[in-house]
CSV table of C-alpha atoms and ligand atoms in Angstrom, one decimal:
chain,number,residue,atom,x,y,z
A,1,MET,CA,-29.2,20.5,-4.8
A,2,ALA,CA,-25.6,21.7,-5.3
A,3,SER,CA,-25.0,23.6,-8.5
A,4,THR,CA,-21.8,21.7,-9.2
A,5,SER,CA,-23.6,18.3,-9.5
A,6,HIS,CA,-25.2,17.1,-12.6
A,7,PHE,CA,-27.2,14.1,-13.5
A,8,THR,CA,-26.4,11.6,-16.2
A,9,ILE,CA,-28.6,8.9,-17.5
A,10,PHE,CA,-26.6,6.0,-18.7
A,11,VAL,CA,-27.5,3.3,-21.3
A,12,SER,CA,-24.6,0.9,-21.6
A,13,LEU,CA,-22.2,-0.7,-19.3
A,14,LEU,CA,-18.5,0.2,-19.5
A,15,VAL,CA,-16.2,-1.9,-17.7
A,16,LEU,CA,-13.2,0.2,-16.8
A,17,PHE,CA,-11.5,-2.0,-14.3
A,18,SER,CA,-9.4,-5.0,-14.4
A,19,VAL,CA,-8.9,-6.1,-10.8
A,20,LEU,CA,-11.6,-6.1,-8.1
A,21,HIS,CA,-10.7,-6.5,-4.4
A,22,PRO,CA,-13.0,-8.2,-2.2
A,23,ALA,CA,-15.7,-5.9,-1.0
A,24,ILE,CA,-15.9,-5.1,2.8
A,25,ALA,CA,-19.2,-5.8,4.2
A,26,THR,CA,-21.0,-3.8,6.9
A,27,THR,CA,-22.6,-6.4,9.0
A,28,ARG,CA,-25.2,-5.4,11.7
A,29,LYS,CA,-24.8,-8.2,14.2
A,30,LEU,CA,-27.4,-7.2,16.6
A,31,ALA,CA,-26.4,-9.9,19.1
A,32,ALA,CA,-22.8,-8.8,19.0
A,33,LEU,CA,-21.3,-8.1,22.3
A,34,ILE,CA,-20.6,-4.3,22.9
A,35,GLN,CA,-16.9,-4.0,23.3
A,36,GLU,CA,-15.9,-3.4,26.9
A,37,GLN,CA,-12.2,-3.5,26.7
A,38,PRO,CA,-10.4,-0.5,24.9
A,39,LEU,CA,-10.9,-1.0,21.2
A,40,LEU,CA,-7.9,-0.6,18.9
A,41,LEU,CA,-8.0,-0.2,15.2
A,42,ASN,CA,-4.6,-0.6,13.7
A,43,TYR,CA,-3.1,1.3,10.9
A,44,HIS,CA,-1.7,-0.9,8.1
A,45,ASN,CA,0.3,1.7,6.3
A,46,GLY,CA,-1.9,2.2,3.2
A,47,PRO,CA,-3.4,5.5,2.0
A,48,LEU,CA,-6.6,7.1,3.3
A,49,LEU,CA,-8.9,9.4,1.5
A,50,LYS,CA,-8.2,12.9,2.7
A,51,GLY,CA,-8.5,16.4,1.6
A,52,ASN,CA,-11.3,17.1,-0.9
A,53,VAL,CA,-12.8,13.7,-1.7
A,54,THR,CA,-15.3,13.7,-4.6
A,55,VAL,CA,-18.2,11.3,-3.9
A,56,ASN,CA,-20.2,10.4,-7.1
A,57,LEU,CA,-23.7,8.9,-6.7
A,58,ILE,CA,-25.4,6.2,-8.7
A,59,TRP,CA,-29.1,5.6,-8.1
A,60,TYR,CA,-30.2,2.2,-9.2
A,61,GLY,CA,-33.9,1.5,-9.4
A,62,LYS,CA,-36.8,3.7,-8.2
A,63,PHE,CA,-36.1,6.5,-5.7
A,64,THR,CA,-38.4,9.3,-5.2
A,65,PRO,CA,-37.0,12.9,-5.2
A,66,THR,CA,-37.7,13.1,-1.5
A,67,GLN,CA,-35.9,9.9,-0.9
A,68,ARG,CA,-32.9,11.1,-2.9
A,69,SER,CA,-32.9,14.5,-1.0
A,70,ILE,CA,-32.8,12.9,2.4
A,71,ILE,CA,-29.5,11.1,1.3
A,72,PHE,CA,-28.3,14.2,-0.5
A,73,ASP,CA,-28.8,16.5,2.4
A,74,PHE,CA,-27.0,14.1,4.7
A,75,LEU,CA,-24.0,14.1,2.4
A,76,ASN,CA,-24.0,17.9,2.1
A,77,SER,CA,-24.4,18.1,5.8
A,78,LEU,CA,-21.0,16.4,6.5
A,79,ASN,CA,-19.2,19.6,6.0
A,80,TRP,CA,-21.8,22.1,6.9
A,81,ARG,CA,-20.8,23.4,10.2
A,82,LYS,CA,-23.8,25.8,10.7
A,83,ALA,CA,-26.1,23.0,11.9
A,84,PRO,CA,-27.1,23.2,15.6
A,85,SER,CA,-25.2,20.8,17.9
A,86,PRO,CA,-25.0,17.8,17.8
A,87,SER,CA,-24.5,18.0,14.1
A,88,VAL,CA,-23.7,15.7,11.3
A,89,SER,CA,-20.5,17.7,10.7
A,90,SER,CA,-19.3,17.1,14.3
A,91,TRP,CA,-19.9,13.3,13.7
A,92,TRP,CA,-17.8,13.5,10.4
A,93,GLU,CA,-15.0,15.4,12.1
A,94,THR,CA,-13.9,12.3,13.9
A,95,THR,CA,-12.6,11.0,10.4
A,96,GLY,CA,-10.1,14.0,10.5
A,97,ARG,CA,-8.5,12.4,13.6
A,98,TYR,CA,-7.3,9.5,11.7
A,99,ARG,CA,-3.8,10.3,10.2
A,100,GLY,CA,-3.6,12.7,7.3
A,101,GLY,CA,-6.0,15.4,8.5
A,102,PRO,CA,-9.5,16.4,7.6
A,103,CYS,CA,-11.6,14.8,4.8
A,104,THR,CA,-14.1,17.0,3.0
A,105,VAL,CA,-16.8,15.3,1.0
A,106,VAL,CA,-17.5,17.1,-2.3
A,107,LEU,CA,-20.5,15.8,-4.1
A,108,GLY,CA,-19.7,15.1,-7.8
A,109,ASN,CA,-21.6,13.4,-10.7
A,110,GLN,CA,-25.0,11.7,-10.0
A,111,VAL,CA,-26.3,9.0,-12.3
A,112,LEU,CA,-29.9,7.8,-12.4
A,113,ASP,CA,-30.6,4.2,-13.6
A,114,GLU,CA,-34.2,4.0,-13.1
A,115,ASN,CA,-34.8,1.2,-15.5
A,116,TYR,CA,-32.7,-1.5,-13.8
A,117,SER,CA,-30.3,-1.8,-16.6
A,118,LEU,CA,-28.7,-4.9,-15.1
A,119,GLY,CA,-32.0,-6.4,-13.7
A,120,LYS,CA,-33.4,-6.6,-10.2
A,121,SER,CA,-31.0,-9.2,-8.9
A,122,LEU,CA,-27.3,-8.2,-8.8
A,123,LYS,CA,-24.0,-10.0,-7.9
A,124,THR,CA,-21.2,-8.2,-6.1
A,125,PRO,CA,-19.1,-7.6,-9.4
A,126,GLN,CA,-22.1,-5.9,-10.9
A,127,LEU,CA,-22.1,-3.4,-8.0
A,128,ALA,CA,-18.6,-2.5,-8.9
A,129,ALA,CA,-19.6,-2.2,-12.6
A,130,LEU,CA,-22.5,0.0,-11.7
A,131,ALA,CA,-20.2,2.2,-9.5
A,132,SER,CA,-17.8,2.8,-12.5
A,133,LYS,CA,-20.8,4.4,-14.4
A,134,ALA,CA,-20.1,7.7,-12.6
A,135,GLY,CA,-16.6,7.8,-13.8
A,136,TYR,CA,-13.5,8.0,-11.6
A,137,GLY,CA,-11.3,10.8,-10.9
A,138,GLU,CA,-8.4,11.2,-8.4
A,139,ASN,CA,-9.2,10.9,-4.7
A,140,SER,CA,-12.9,10.0,-5.3
A,141,ALA,CA,-15.3,7.3,-4.3
A,142,ASN,CA,-18.4,6.1,-6.2
A,143,PHE,CA,-21.5,5.2,-4.2
A,144,VAL,CA,-24.2,2.9,-5.6
A,145,PHE,CA,-27.7,3.1,-3.9
A,146,THR,CA,-30.2,0.3,-4.7
A,147,SER,CA,-33.9,0.6,-4.3
A,148,ALA,CA,-36.0,-1.7,-2.1
A,149,ASP,CA,-37.0,-4.0,-4.9
A,150,VAL,CA,-33.4,-4.9,-6.0
A,151,ALA,CA,-31.9,-8.1,-4.5
A,152,ILE,CA,-28.1,-8.1,-3.9
A,153,GLU,CA,-26.0,-11.1,-3.4
A,154,GLY,CA,-25.4,-11.4,0.4
A,155,PHE,CA,-27.9,-8.6,1.2
A,156,CYS,CA,-29.6,-9.3,4.5
A,157,MET,CA,-27.9,-12.5,5.1
A,158,SER,CA,-24.5,-11.0,5.9
A,159,ARG,CA,-24.5,-7.3,5.0
A,160,CYS,CA,-26.5,-4.1,4.5
A,161,GLY,CA,-23.9,-2.3,2.5
A,162,THR,CA,-20.3,-2.9,1.3
A,163,HIS,CA,-17.3,-1.0,0.1
A,164,GLY,CA,-14.3,-2.1,-1.9
A,165,SER,CA,-11.7,-1.0,-4.4
A,166,GLY,CA,-10.6,-1.8,-7.9
A,167,LYS,CA,-7.9,-1.0,-10.3
A,168,GLY,CA,-8.6,0.8,-13.5
A,169,LYS,CA,-6.7,2.6,-16.3
A,170,THR,CA,-6.4,5.7,-14.2
A,171,GLY,CA,-5.4,3.8,-11.0
A,172,LYS,CA,-7.1,2.6,-7.9
A,173,PHE,CA,-10.6,3.4,-7.2
A,174,ALA,CA,-13.0,3.0,-4.3
A,175,TYR,CA,-16.7,2.2,-4.4
A,176,ALA,CA,-19.4,1.5,-2.1
A,177,TRP,CA,-23.0,0.2,-2.1
A,178,VAL,CA,-26.0,0.6,0.2
A,179,GLY,CA,-29.3,-0.9,-0.4
A,180,ASN,CA,-32.8,0.0,0.8
A,181,SER,CA,-33.8,-3.0,3.0
A,182,LEU,CA,-37.4,-1.9,3.6
A,183,SER,CA,-39.0,-4.9,1.7
A,184,GLN,CA,-36.3,-7.4,2.3
A,185,CYS,CA,-34.9,-7.2,5.8
A,186,PRO,CA,-35.6,-3.9,7.7
A,187,GLY,CA,-35.3,-5.8,11.0
A,188,GLN,CA,-31.7,-6.3,10.2
A,189,CYS,CA,-30.6,-3.4,8.0
A,190,ALA,CA,-33.1,-0.7,9.2
A,191,TRP,CA,-32.8,-1.5,13.0
A,192,PRO,CA,-33.3,0.5,15.2
A,193,PHE,CA,-36.3,1.8,13.2
A,194,ASN,CA,-37.7,-1.7,12.9
A,195,GLN,CA,-38.0,-4.5,15.4
A,196,PRO,CA,-34.9,-6.6,15.3
A,197,ILE,CA,-35.1,-10.2,14.0
A,198,TYR,CA,-33.1,-11.7,16.7
A,199,GLY,CA,-32.0,-10.9,20.3
A,200,PRO,CA,-33.5,-8.7,22.8
A,201,GLN,CA,-36.6,-6.7,21.6
A,202,THR,CA,-36.8,-3.1,22.5
A,203,PRO,CA,-39.5,-1.0,20.8
A,204,PRO,CA,-38.3,0.5,17.5
A,205,LEU,CA,-37.5,4.2,17.2
A,206,VAL,CA,-39.5,6.4,15.0
A,207,SER,CA,-37.4,7.3,11.9
A,208,PRO,CA,-36.5,10.9,11.7
A,209,ASN,CA,-37.2,11.6,8.0
A,210,GLY,CA,-40.5,9.5,8.0
A,211,ASP,CA,-39.0,6.8,5.7
A,212,VAL,CA,-37.8,3.7,7.6
A,213,GLY,CA,-35.9,2.3,4.5
A,214,ILE,CA,-34.1,5.6,3.7
A,215,ASP,CA,-33.3,6.3,7.4
A,216,GLY,CA,-31.9,2.9,7.6
A,217,MET,CA,-29.8,3.5,4.5
A,218,ILE,CA,-28.4,6.6,6.2
A,219,ILE,CA,-27.0,4.4,9.1
A,220,ASN,CA,-25.5,2.0,6.4
A,221,LEU,CA,-24.2,4.9,4.3
A,222,ALA,CA,-22.6,6.5,7.3
A,223,THR,CA,-21.0,3.1,8.1
A,224,VAL,CA,-19.5,2.4,4.6
A,225,LEU,CA,-18.6,6.1,4.1
A,226,ALA,CA,-16.5,6.2,7.2
A,227,GLY,CA,-15.0,2.8,6.2
A,228,THR,CA,-14.2,4.0,2.8
A,229,VAL,CA,-12.3,7.1,3.8
A,230,THR,CA,-10.3,5.4,6.6
A,231,ASN,CA,-9.7,2.0,4.9
A,232,PRO,CA,-10.2,2.7,1.1
A,233,PHE,CA,-7.9,-0.1,-0.2
A,234,ASN,CA,-8.1,-2.4,2.8
A,235,ASN,CA,-4.7,-1.4,4.2
A,236,GLY,CA,-5.8,1.6,6.3
A,237,TYR,CA,-7.4,1.4,9.7
A,238,PHE,CA,-9.1,-1.7,11.0
A,239,GLN,CA,-9.2,-4.3,13.5
A,240,GLY,CA,-9.0,-8.0,12.9
A,241,SER,CA,-8.3,-9.7,9.6
A,242,ALA,CA,-8.4,-7.9,6.2
A,243,GLU,CA,-11.1,-10.3,4.9
A,244,ALA,CA,-13.5,-9.4,7.8
A,245,PRO,CA,-12.2,-6.0,9.1
A,246,LEU,CA,-13.9,-4.0,11.8
A,247,GLU,CA,-13.6,-0.4,10.7
A,248,ALA,CA,-14.3,3.1,12.0
A,249,VAL,CA,-18.0,2.5,12.4
A,250,SER,CA,-18.4,-1.3,11.9
A,251,ALA,CA,-16.3,-1.7,15.1
A,252,CYS,CA,-18.9,0.2,17.0
A,253,THR,CA,-22.0,-1.7,15.7
A,254,GLY,CA,-25.3,-1.1,17.3
A,255,ILE,CA,-24.2,2.0,19.3
A,256,PHE,CA,-26.2,5.2,18.8
A,257,GLY,CA,-26.1,6.8,22.2
A,258,LYS,CA,-24.8,6.5,25.7
A,259,GLY,CA,-25.9,3.2,27.5
A,260,ALA,CA,-26.2,1.2,24.4
A,261,TYR,CA,-26.3,-2.6,24.8
A,262,SER,CA,-27.1,-5.6,22.6
A,263,GLY,CA,-30.4,-4.8,21.0
A,264,TYR,CA,-30.7,-1.3,22.7
A,265,PRO,CA,-29.4,1.6,20.7
A,266,GLY,CA,-28.6,3.8,23.6
A,267,GLU,CA,-30.1,7.2,24.7
A,268,VAL,CA,-30.9,9.4,21.7
A,269,LEU,CA,-32.8,12.7,21.3
A,270,VAL,CA,-36.5,12.5,20.8
A,271,ASP,CA,-38.5,14.9,18.5
A,272,LYS,CA,-41.3,16.4,20.6
A,273,ILE,CA,-43.7,16.5,17.7
A,274,THR,CA,-43.0,13.4,15.7
A,275,GLY,CA,-41.5,11.2,18.4
A,276,ALA,CA,-38.6,10.5,16.1
A,277,GLY,CA,-35.3,9.2,17.6
A,278,TYR,CA,-32.1,11.1,16.2
A,279,ASN,CA,-28.8,12.3,17.4
A,280,ALA,CA,-27.6,14.7,14.6
A,281,PHE,CA,-28.8,17.9,13.0
A,282,GLY,CA,-28.1,18.4,9.3
A,283,MET,CA,-29.0,21.0,6.7
A,284,ASN,CA,-32.5,22.1,5.7
A,285,GLY,CA,-33.7,21.3,9.2
A,286,ARG,CA,-33.1,17.6,8.9
A,287,LYS,CA,-32.4,15.3,11.6
A,288,TYR,CA,-30.6,11.9,11.3
A,289,LEU,CA,-29.6,9.0,13.5
A,290,LEU,CA,-25.9,8.3,13.1
A,291,PRO,CA,-23.9,5.3,14.5
A,292,ALA,CA,-21.0,5.8,16.9
A,293,MET,CA,-17.6,6.2,15.3
A,294,TRP,CA,-14.2,5.0,16.7
A,295,ASP,CA,-12.1,7.9,17.7
A,296,PRO,CA,-8.4,7.1,17.3
A,297,GLN,CA,-7.4,9.9,19.9
A,298,THR,CA,-9.4,8.1,22.8
A,299,SER,CA,-9.7,4.6,21.3
A,300,THR,CA,-13.4,4.6,22.0
A,301,CYS,CA,-16.6,4.5,20.2
A,302,LYS,CA,-17.7,8.0,20.2
A,303,THR,CA,-21.4,8.9,20.4
A,304,LEU,CA,-22.9,12.2,19.6
A,305,VAL,CA,-25.3,12.3,22.6
B,401,LIG,C1,-10.5,21.8,-1.4
B,401,LIG,O1,-11.3,22.7,-2.2
B,401,LIG,C2,-11.4,24.0,-1.8
B,401,LIG,C3,-12.5,24.7,-2.8
B,401,LIG,O2,-12.2,24.5,-4.1
B,401,LIG,C4,-10.1,24.7,-1.8
B,401,LIG,O3,-10.2,26.0,-1.3
B,401,LIG,C5,-9.2,23.8,-0.9
B,401,LIG,O4,-7.9,24.4,-0.9
B,401,LIG,C6,-9.1,22.4,-1.3
B,401,LIG,N1,-8.5,21.7,-0.2
B,401,LIG,C7,-7.5,20.8,-0.5
B,401,LIG,C8,-6.9,20.2,0.7
B,401,LIG,O5,-7.1,20.5,-1.6
B,402,LIG,C1,-37.3,4.0,-18.5
B,402,LIG,O1,-38.5,3.3,-19.0
B,402,LIG,C2,-39.7,4.2,-19.2
B,402,LIG,C3,-40.8,3.3,-19.6
B,402,LIG,O2,-40.5,2.4,-20.5
B,402,LIG,C4,-39.4,5.2,-20.4
B,402,LIG,O3,-40.4,6.1,-20.5
B,402,LIG,C5,-38.1,6.0,-19.9
B,402,LIG,O4,-37.7,6.9,-20.9
B,402,LIG,C6,-36.9,5.1,-19.5
B,402,LIG,N1,-35.9,5.9,-19.0
B,402,LIG,C7,-34.6,5.8,-19.3
B,402,LIG,C8,-33.6,6.7,-18.7
B,402,LIG,O5,-34.3,5.0,-20.3
């Protein structure tokens, strides 16, 4: 754990913000066609999150220390260039090709809400309220993680994670949510580690950190994190309408390696001992499976392997 982070346990709900913008969902449409024509995400003249971006974490519900460390190590790996290739940091470097230069994720506060202070069934505005528990500074984004036993409005039916923004006393803030889908819809939100619900059936990959729910969350976290920094206020980079934008990673849905097609994640690396499918090395010897990201310099979905 980084020495700069600290844990806070919160007891009451502060509502710091007055205006909430619609959250942007990351949908995993398995039957979606893989783009064949060049893909273009337009820039809509708004700010991106660049430079040192503080990411605060809110853990809602029960997560084991091991589960938290898988996610924590992923976030710390984003700017850790010592990992062997292909690395998590080389995946993240693509965000630096969007206007404004590199984005360095710096982990900030962590809040543990292990006793479900808002219950086990949450609506979208409550996610934003939870996100505010970690406080907001300049150039920051707050991420809420919910455990497998927490139901979220729209979870599974249309989304595996979201990001959005609001306005508070100190200005605009960005937030995101990712849920553990293991007991609710792993076929949708933890694919390709679980058999898909619809569409062509290829055998699931073995998850690289031995936890299908958390490795699925890594894919959705990667998706909303890239969307948050390249389209934090819904006027950054996206394709299509602002209500249902296709963003840096969501525009490349379902692609993890070369040769991907609907229902097939593409060629990935396979761990010789565990049989796990992965495509990126991180810190502490970890392996992750990360989704393709749109590269503005080539206008293509870039895969790591
Ligand atoms: C980010 O933080 C590091 C370490 O505190 C500092 O050296 C660097 O100048 C900062 N970068 C920006 C763009 O503010
Ligand atoms: C959560 O609930 C348990 C059992 O009731 C209690 O022991 C613990 O102190 C609570 N934790 C917090 C942070 O309130």
